[in-house]
Amino acid sequence: MEGSRPATPEAPPENLWSSILDSVSSSRSIPSKQVLLLGPSSSGKSVLASALLQKPVSEESKDETRSDFALGYDWADIRDDGDEDTLARLSVYTVPSDAIAYTSLIPHFLPPRVSLPHTLVMIVLDWTRPWTFVDNLQTWLKWVETWAKGDGSRDLDIVREENHERLQHHLQHYTEPSVDAVPATSNISSNTVLPLGPGTLTHNSAGVPIIVVCTKSDLIDEGNDLVGASSSGMGGMVKGKGGEWEERTDGVMQVLRTICLKYGASLFYTTQQPNTLQVLRQYALHLLFIPPAPSPMASGSEAPAPLRNPFVFHYKPNTLDRDRIVVPAGWDSWGKIGVLREGFEAKVWGEAWEADLDADVIESEDHAGAKKMYNILVPDQGAKPPPLPPFNAPMAEQAFLAKHYDENAKKPDRDPRGAFRNPTDTAAAGIVGPLGSSSFNLPNVERALSEMEAGMGMANSLNASTTADGARRLSQRAATGANVTTHVGRPPSSPTIGTSPSSTGGQTQHEVLQNFFQSLLSSRDRGGASATAKSMGPKTNGNTSGTDDTS
């Protein structure tokens, strides 16, 4: 026993656990797939995401006033029927709207070179706003083409070619399910290759699997007894269950099928009922696990064993039940589209779609694009924003002032102080303010000047007469009153302002006001001289009378 044992134990290999985990992961690797949900807000994307992941719809997603994330994400493991093995891991990305702030984030999470073979695009349309179908499809399908082009590297071009070959092979080998269970390998191993029909897979050069989902299809006939706007938002389209209304809804489906045919896409109508959502989920998994196209066989070599799709889709196409339409990719054609309603030209609509995609086309009356044709079929009944007021080009500031200056200069009542003047008062207002208004009980400047001038004239006359009497008395008493003449012998001053209002007739108001203030200053000097003369006068008279009495 001792001889059988090694002398020294062998050293364990480095990174033992890493090598074990790598071997297990390589033997039981779980494929990862992604679904990208595109569509306008409040179109039912959260319900579809919950159905794809088989999770209950959260209460927040039911709230119409909720704020969406920049890019929604959730995932779940896809198990087999016995819920024993995990077949795949499904990730769902939700984009709130077509705003560039949201769509620019997608290439960071889903780079085309890596995720293109494992991604399915689901474009969501809302049946409560059917007039937006063509516009939304053009927006999102253009974005899918741009996203799939990526940076244009050589590696990405190879992935795009392989993806396109896989989708084309799937369309060419599509067979309608029958009552009996048909193995999924039967349609792949068939050597019969049917050419693609006219108008089939003319776009989608990257071969991206696309599903166009029209949600809320149970509201198509809501308010069908109304002609005007209804709660479902159908507006003028609603004409009743029969006649024109059914023709229009069938026409909408024909337009959608024609567009889907050009991109190799499928068309589904869903409701809140779980059965329609379950059918959509099974078909989405079926497209995600489409086997790659077989490589061309060399002469004399045996065909390789076909690959099997783990998710087989057993539901037949349905174009009659309007609330649960199922049109798988590869089944439809122009002939089947025209059978639904006579008078529909799929080729004309295909050419109109091409005209709209051409960026060089200028909108004119002669341009008959798909949008214009669809607006005739389904008039726009959405809420319109209020019209903007007419544009008012303002006049230049200097021109405005010059215009009003010339107009006001011609008006006789342009003086704003006239509003404060008594209409019965004919006197002109003073230049210092509306002093002629009787509402303030203030005297007019000119009236005050006249009164003050008259008062000054009387004062000057009184001073002149008093001076003359004193002179005569002093001349009689020259011996005794010689000293007095030095105080009272000043000649009288003439008035500076006329005593009558007519004296100011030839002067301006500025000159009148200047003379008024000068008269005030002169009157102050004359008032001081008069007071001195009066105080000296009684003393002289007293002395003279005293001399007479003594004599």
XYZ file of C-alpha atoms in Angstrom:
551
model
C 0.000 0.000 0.000
C 2.758 2.351 0.895
C 4.558 1.603 -2.351
C 1.542 2.487 -4.406
C 1.346 5.971 -2.997
C 3.469 8.688 -4.556
C 6.245 10.081 -2.471
C 4.992 13.627 -2.895
C 1.441 14.651 -3.840
C 0.996 16.238 -7.241
C 0.484 19.990 -7.229
C -3.090 20.966 -8.101
C -3.493 22.787 -11.428
C -3.684 26.531 -11.267
C -7.162 28.164 -11.487
C -8.888 24.866 -10.872
C -12.292 26.372 -10.226
C -12.069 28.664 -13.228
C -11.368 25.735 -15.532
C -14.289 23.769 -14.046
C -16.687 26.689 -14.447
C -15.543 27.315 -18.008
C -16.110 23.697 -18.960
C -19.594 23.678 -17.439
C -20.551 26.973 -19.032
C -19.345 25.832 -22.451
C -21.270 22.577 -22.205
C -24.478 24.180 -20.933
C -24.363 27.723 -22.301
C -27.665 29.598 -22.297
C -28.363 31.594 -25.454
C -29.275 35.212 -24.867
C -31.843 36.999 -27.023
C -33.147 40.583 -27.076
C -36.452 42.180 -28.041
C -36.489 45.893 -28.821
C -39.893 47.530 -28.311
C -40.399 50.689 -30.371
C -43.481 52.884 -30.461
C -45.135 56.076 -29.243
C -45.971 56.669 -25.614
C -49.143 55.143 -24.126
C -49.356 52.598 -26.940
C -49.255 49.457 -24.762
C -45.531 48.653 -24.783
C -45.482 47.858 -21.072
C -48.248 45.270 -21.517
C -46.326 43.629 -24.354
C -43.110 43.570 -22.328
C -44.894 41.911 -19.400
C -46.442 39.337 -21.747
C -43.116 38.498 -23.378
C -41.455 37.976 -20.006
C -44.570 36.383 -18.468
C -44.590 38.850 -15.624
C -47.568 40.707 -14.169
C -48.088 44.271 -15.276
C -46.925 46.657 -12.567
C -49.268 49.306 -11.220
C -46.895 52.066 -12.287
C -47.064 50.975 -15.915
C -50.860 51.253 -15.836
C -50.677 54.895 -14.824
C -50.963 57.102 -17.893
C -49.224 60.000 -16.163
C -46.110 58.030 -15.255
C -42.663 59.207 -16.333
C -40.828 56.667 -18.492
C -37.174 55.888 -18.139
C -34.794 56.884 -20.879
C -34.542 53.204 -21.817
C -36.596 50.540 -20.074
C -35.078 47.117 -19.434
C -36.201 43.805 -17.992
C -35.292 40.162 -18.476
C -36.484 36.634 -17.740
C -35.380 33.046 -18.310
C -37.277 31.035 -20.915
C -37.880 27.492 -19.680
C -39.227 24.410 -21.378
C -42.695 22.989 -20.892
C -41.638 20.948 -17.892
C -40.059 24.040 -16.298
C -36.874 22.070 -15.786
C -34.258 23.427 -18.162
C -33.560 27.029 -19.112
C -33.635 27.273 -22.885
C -32.816 30.939 -23.276
C -32.506 34.249 -21.476
C -34.758 36.937 -22.905
C -34.062 40.671 -22.460
C -36.623 43.326 -23.391
C -35.614 46.932 -24.097
C -38.349 49.570 -24.241
C -37.928 52.954 -25.921
C -40.422 55.647 -24.773
C -40.570 57.579 -28.066
C -38.687 58.368 -31.247
C -36.902 61.369 -29.709
C -33.205 61.459 -30.515
C -32.412 61.657 -26.801
C -33.812 58.105 -26.412
C -32.849 56.417 -29.680
C -29.232 57.556 -29.404
C -28.842 55.386 -26.305
C -29.744 52.099 -28.008
C -26.441 51.490 -29.856
C -24.613 51.684 -26.524
C -26.672 48.804 -25.116
C -27.290 46.918 -28.360
C -24.269 47.372 -30.642
C -25.247 46.036 -34.083
C -22.106 43.990 -34.695
C -22.713 41.856 -31.596
C -26.465 41.941 -31.071
C -27.805 41.957 -34.637
C -28.112 38.142 -34.991
C -29.891 37.879 -31.612
C -32.284 40.845 -31.703
C -35.913 41.130 -32.751
C -37.549 44.524 -33.344
C -41.198 44.982 -32.403
C -42.901 48.161 -33.670
C -46.029 48.995 -31.680
C -49.000 50.873 -33.216
C -52.029 52.093 -31.294
C -55.480 51.403 -32.773
C -56.940 54.383 -30.913
C -54.834 56.569 -33.237
C -54.987 54.796 -36.610
C -54.132 57.948 -38.587
C -50.555 57.722 -37.234
C -49.801 54.216 -38.538
C -47.930 55.076 -41.737
C -46.081 57.986 -40.184
C -44.887 55.877 -37.238
C -43.873 53.001 -39.498
C -41.750 55.261 -41.678
C -40.067 56.780 -38.638
C -39.173 53.502 -36.964
C -38.285 51.512 -40.079
C -35.873 54.251 -41.146
C -34.319 54.148 -37.708
C -33.922 50.339 -37.843
C -32.077 50.640 -41.157
C -29.782 53.308 -39.707
C -29.127 51.329 -36.530
C -28.316 48.135 -38.469
C -25.743 49.938 -40.626
C -23.737 50.857 -37.536
C -20.239 52.103 -38.243
C -20.025 50.370 -41.627
C -17.119 48.154 -40.645
C -16.216 45.030 -42.610
C -17.132 42.728 -39.709
C -20.568 44.319 -39.461
C -21.132 43.925 -43.206
C -20.461 40.197 -42.903
C -22.947 39.911 -40.027
C -25.543 41.834 -42.031
C -25.159 39.539 -45.028
C -25.482 36.402 -42.924
C -28.523 37.814 -41.156
C -30.173 38.711 -44.455
C -29.540 35.232 -45.854
C -31.064 33.679 -42.753
C -34.249 35.771 -43.004
C -34.550 35.175 -46.753
C -34.135 31.434 -46.267
C -36.850 31.501 -43.613
C -39.273 33.322 -45.932
C -38.603 31.013 -48.850
C -39.128 27.846 -46.810
C -42.198 28.927 -44.899
C -45.028 26.362 -44.818
C -48.401 26.875 -43.288
C -48.992 24.670 -40.235
C -51.503 21.884 -40.700
C -53.685 20.010 -38.272
C -51.140 17.247 -37.956
C -47.975 18.070 -36.114
C -45.278 18.753 -38.672
C -41.662 18.622 -37.545
C -39.886 21.916 -37.703
C -37.111 20.327 -39.737
C -39.380 19.364 -42.638
C -39.558 22.847 -44.123
C -35.824 23.394 -43.734
C -34.677 20.118 -45.256
C -36.824 20.602 -48.325
C -34.827 21.048 -51.479
C -37.543 23.121 -53.132
C -36.662 26.793 -52.951
C -39.420 29.189 -53.961
C -38.415 32.607 -55.241
C -39.603 35.613 -53.339
C -42.735 37.212 -54.733
C -42.986 40.787 -55.996
C -42.666 43.419 -53.305
C -41.169 40.948 -50.792
C -38.051 41.825 -48.781
C -37.115 44.753 -51.012
C -35.838 46.573 -47.921
C -34.296 45.495 -44.590
C -30.874 44.706 -46.025
C -29.644 43.641 -42.579
C -32.318 40.946 -42.241
C -33.600 42.159 -38.867
C -36.673 40.152 -37.745
C -39.512 42.681 -37.398
C -43.017 42.301 -35.963
C -45.574 45.082 -36.394
C -48.028 44.893 -33.477
C -51.313 46.829 -33.519
C -52.443 47.013 -29.903
C -55.931 47.781 -28.523
C -57.575 46.155 -31.523
C -60.653 45.491 -29.376
C -61.340 49.247 -29.567
C -61.689 49.292 -33.357
C -65.490 49.269 -33.181
C -65.820 51.259 -29.951
C -68.421 53.997 -30.316
C -69.491 52.632 -33.707
C -72.851 54.415 -33.501
C -71.167 57.821 -33.547
C -70.225 59.877 -36.541
C -68.140 62.478 -34.714
C -65.325 62.036 -32.254
C -65.633 59.141 -29.823
C -63.836 58.124 -26.670
C -61.604 55.806 -28.688
C -60.318 58.712 -30.725
C -61.593 57.390 -34.044
C -63.359 60.644 -34.778
C -64.848 60.888 -38.256
C -63.703 57.370 -39.218
C -66.388 55.675 -37.162
C -69.290 54.876 -39.450
C -70.717 51.751 -37.893
C -69.834 48.084 -38.045
C -70.882 47.676 -41.640
C -70.285 49.441 -44.900
C -67.702 52.175 -45.075
C -66.219 51.513 -41.649
C -65.344 47.891 -42.412
C -63.942 48.916 -45.765
C -61.669 51.437 -44.111
C -60.403 49.039 -41.463
C -59.756 46.413 -44.139
C -57.960 49.076 -46.163
C -55.777 49.902 -43.164
C -54.840 46.240 -42.804
C -54.032 45.978 -46.507
C -51.720 48.977 -46.289
C -49.945 47.538 -43.245
C -49.520 44.137 -44.881
C -48.070 45.723 -48.025
C -45.489 47.628 -45.979
C -44.623 44.595 -43.854
C -44.119 42.517 -46.993
C -41.414 44.898 -48.219
C -39.404 44.395 -45.008
C -40.067 40.698 -44.498
C -42.002 41.595 -41.351
C -45.062 40.018 -39.762
C -48.308 41.670 -38.596
C -50.200 40.957 -35.362
C -53.303 42.506 -33.738
C -53.477 42.164 -29.957
C -55.904 42.979 -27.156
C -55.794 42.765 -23.385
C -56.860 39.134 -23.661
C -54.034 36.763 -22.679
C -54.547 34.447 -25.658
C -53.578 37.091 -28.238
C -50.516 38.053 -26.202
C -49.525 34.409 -25.823
C -49.638 33.862 -29.581
C -47.439 36.912 -30.072
C -44.932 35.649 -27.503
C -44.626 32.244 -29.143
C -44.043 33.773 -32.555
C -41.436 36.190 -31.168
C -39.473 33.276 -29.700
C -39.858 31.429 -32.993
C -38.257 34.292 -34.929
C -35.492 34.780 -32.366
C -34.347 31.163 -32.799
C -34.475 30.927 -36.585
C -31.605 28.617 -37.593
C -28.938 30.141 -39.812
C -29.088 29.519 -43.536
C -27.213 26.386 -44.600
C -24.006 26.927 -46.463
C -23.973 25.956 -50.161
C -23.150 22.282 -50.643
C -20.251 21.176 -52.755
C -20.908 18.710 -55.568
C -20.963 15.147 -54.357
C -21.087 16.074 -50.672
C -23.913 15.126 -48.395
C -26.289 17.689 -46.999
C -25.610 18.545 -43.355
C -28.182 17.675 -40.762
C -30.735 20.478 -40.529
C -30.943 22.500 -37.366
C -34.121 22.473 -35.370
C -35.917 25.524 -34.051
C -36.649 24.866 -30.349
C -39.744 27.104 -30.486
C -42.148 25.881 -33.135
C -45.057 28.120 -34.136
C -48.225 26.110 -34.743
C -50.803 28.858 -35.282
C -52.302 29.415 -38.685
C -52.540 32.849 -40.303
C -55.751 34.726 -39.544
C -56.951 37.737 -41.582
C -60.676 37.545 -40.787
C -60.924 38.220 -37.049
C -60.070 41.906 -36.844
C -59.148 41.822 -33.161
C -56.669 38.931 -33.521
C -54.952 39.243 -36.880
C -51.971 36.896 -37.414
C -49.872 37.334 -40.570
C -46.552 35.469 -40.205
C -43.550 36.479 -42.252
C -43.257 34.421 -45.441
C -46.983 33.685 -45.812
C -48.296 36.924 -47.327
C -48.166 38.133 -50.936
C -49.703 40.792 -53.173
C -52.309 38.341 -54.362
C -53.485 37.479 -50.853
C -53.581 41.159 -49.925
C -55.804 42.016 -52.902
C -58.271 39.237 -52.082
C -59.270 40.850 -48.793
C -60.936 43.856 -50.453
C -61.292 44.556 -54.152
C -59.934 47.775 -55.570
C -56.724 47.775 -53.556
C -53.545 48.089 -55.620
C -50.591 46.789 -53.627
C -48.160 47.834 -56.352
C -49.387 51.448 -56.258
C -49.008 51.598 -52.489
C -45.542 50.067 -52.747
C -44.443 52.718 -55.210
C -45.948 55.446 -53.024
C -43.975 54.108 -50.061
C -40.786 54.215 -52.115
C -41.549 57.823 -53.083
C -41.902 58.828 -49.443
C -38.608 57.188 -48.517
C -36.783 59.114 -51.217
C -35.248 62.068 -49.424
C -34.980 64.078 -52.661
C -38.729 64.116 -53.276
C -40.202 67.589 -52.800
C -43.722 67.733 -51.474
C -46.055 69.081 -54.151
C -49.553 68.613 -55.418
C -48.373 66.059 -57.982
C -46.499 63.937 -55.432
C -48.698 61.014 -54.391
C -46.845 59.465 -51.473
C -48.048 56.828 -49.060
C -48.637 59.417 -46.329
C -50.841 61.540 -48.550
C -52.818 58.525 -49.779
C -53.234 57.225 -46.243
C -54.504 60.597 -44.990
C -57.287 60.354 -47.557
C -58.158 56.860 -46.334
C -57.887 57.734 -42.633
C -58.290 61.460 -41.899
C -56.320 62.871 -39.014
C -58.623 63.162 -35.989
C -55.973 63.887 -33.389
C -56.032 66.862 -31.070
C -54.686 69.909 -32.873
C -52.684 72.557 -31.034
C -54.288 76.022 -30.994
C -53.241 78.133 -33.963
C -50.563 80.677 -33.362
C -51.542 84.355 -33.520
C -50.608 86.195 -36.714
C -47.076 87.461 -36.778
C -46.861 91.125 -35.872
C -43.852 92.897 -37.336
C -43.163 95.786 -34.978
C -42.268 99.216 -36.340
C -38.771 100.507 -35.773
C -38.470 102.483 -32.569
C -37.283 105.713 -34.174
C -39.896 105.495 -36.904
C -42.601 104.967 -34.288
C -41.482 107.996 -32.283
C -41.150 110.202 -35.375
C -44.628 109.236 -36.555
C -46.315 110.054 -33.275
C -44.249 113.209 -32.826
C -45.490 114.563 -36.134
C -49.070 113.627 -35.319
C -49.003 115.167 -31.862
C -47.318 118.328 -33.099
C -50.356 119.024 -35.303
C -52.850 118.697 -32.460
C -53.884 121.957 -30.722
C -54.476 120.164 -27.436
C -51.172 118.313 -27.372
C -50.225 119.884 -24.009
C -50.986 117.129 -21.442
C -51.476 119.767 -18.748
C -54.764 120.678 -20.362
C -56.327 117.682 -18.623
C -55.871 119.468 -15.291
C -57.232 122.833 -16.462
C -60.764 124.083 -16.008
C -62.501 124.084 -19.421
C -64.149 127.444 -18.578
C -60.815 129.045 -17.817
C -59.461 130.736 -20.976
C -56.170 131.744 -19.451
C -53.145 129.855 -20.741
C -51.325 127.546 -18.377
C -47.989 128.629 -17.018
C -44.826 127.026 -18.157
C -44.070 125.647 -14.716
C -47.138 123.407 -14.503
C -50.921 123.278 -14.695
C -51.399 126.160 -12.217
C -54.482 127.441 -13.987
C -56.588 124.491 -12.865
C -59.332 125.356 -10.471
C -59.337 121.831 -9.104
C -56.187 122.647 -7.126
C -57.418 126.157 -6.091
C -54.096 127.666 -7.227
C -53.744 131.145 -8.865
C -52.648 131.490 -12.434
C -49.071 132.678 -12.896
C -50.022 135.484 -15.216
C -52.794 136.651 -12.871
C -50.370 136.601 -9.979
C -47.877 138.629 -12.021
C -50.500 141.224 -12.845
C -51.583 141.571 -9.217
C -47.996 141.829 -8.011
C -47.126 144.352 -10.691
C -50.132 146.514 -9.692
C -49.064 146.357 -6.039
C -45.522 147.362 -6.925
C -46.814 150.365 -8.902
C -48.808 151.634 -5.917
C -45.842 151.242 -3.614
C -43.598 153.184 -5.952
C -46.136 156.070 -6.174
C -46.392 156.228 -2.359
C -42.628 156.263 -1.981
C -42.274 159.027 -4.601
C -44.877 161.308 -2.909
C -43.313 160.801 0.520
C -39.881 161.671 -0.788
C -41.135 164.869 -2.491
C -42.797 166.159 0.754
C -39.641 165.509 2.730
C -37.564 167.378 0.174
C -39.747 170.500 0.426
C -39.602 170.428 4.214
C -35.870 169.977 4.148
C -35.441 172.901 1.773
C -37.312 175.141 4.228
C -35.137 173.957 7.114
C -31.771 173.758 5.383
C -29.844 174.913 8.414
C -31.240 172.370 10.768
C -32.044 169.518 8.302
C -28.814 169.417 6.251
C -27.812 166.190 7.923
C -31.159 164.593 7.125
C -30.886 165.135 3.379
C -28.054 162.704 3.267
C -30.417 159.951 4.370
C -33.570 160.737 2.503
C -32.338 162.517 -0.591
C -32.180 159.405 -2.780
C -34.132 159.840 -6.031
C -37.104 157.524 -6.514
C -36.587 154.369 -8.607
C -38.774 153.657 -11.580
C -40.714 150.344 -11.660
C -39.180 147.513 -13.655
C -42.448 145.854 -14.587
C -45.388 147.602 -16.133
C -48.539 148.016 -14.119
C -50.850 146.821 -16.822
C -51.070 143.330 -18.304
C -50.702 144.795 -21.739
C -47.098 145.678 -20.996
C -46.172 141.968 -21.307
C -47.871 141.482 -24.584
C -44.671 141.606 -26.615
C -42.649 139.399 -24.249
C -42.353 135.645 -24.078
C -43.336 133.689 -20.998
C -39.682 133.130 -20.135
C -39.013 136.870 -20.182
C -42.132 137.559 -18.092
C -40.987 135.031 -15.509
C -37.480 136.496 -15.452
C -38.826 140.019 -14.943
C -41.089 138.682 -12.193
C -38.187 137.363 -10.153
C -36.114 140.497 -10.765
C -38.990 142.651 -9.492
C -39.047 140.535 -6.329
C -35.355 141.216 -5.737
C -35.759 144.960 -6.499
C -38.776 145.257 -4.233
C -36.737 143.799 -1.360
C -34.075 146.504 -1.781
C -36.649 149.259 -2.099
C -38.543 147.930 0.906
C -35.374 148.253 3.046
C -34.752 151.811 1.878
C -38.358 152.814 2.543
C -38.216 151.421 6.056
C -35.047 153.487 6.758
C -36.648 156.670 5.427
C -39.751 156.201 7.546
C -37.702 155.609 10.700
C -35.689 158.801 10.101
C -38.658 160.942 9.100
C -40.406 161.263 12.523
C -37.085 162.141 14.209
C -36.462 165.109 11.891
C -39.986 166.336 12.177
C -39.743 166.117 15.960
C -36.597 168.187 16.037
C -38.031 170.904 13.747
C -41.223 171.125 15.671
C -39.175 171.483 18.848
C -37.252 174.397 17.401
C -40.426 176.153 16.310
C -41.915 175.668 19.719
C -38.885 177.117 21.455
C -38.807 180.003 19.129
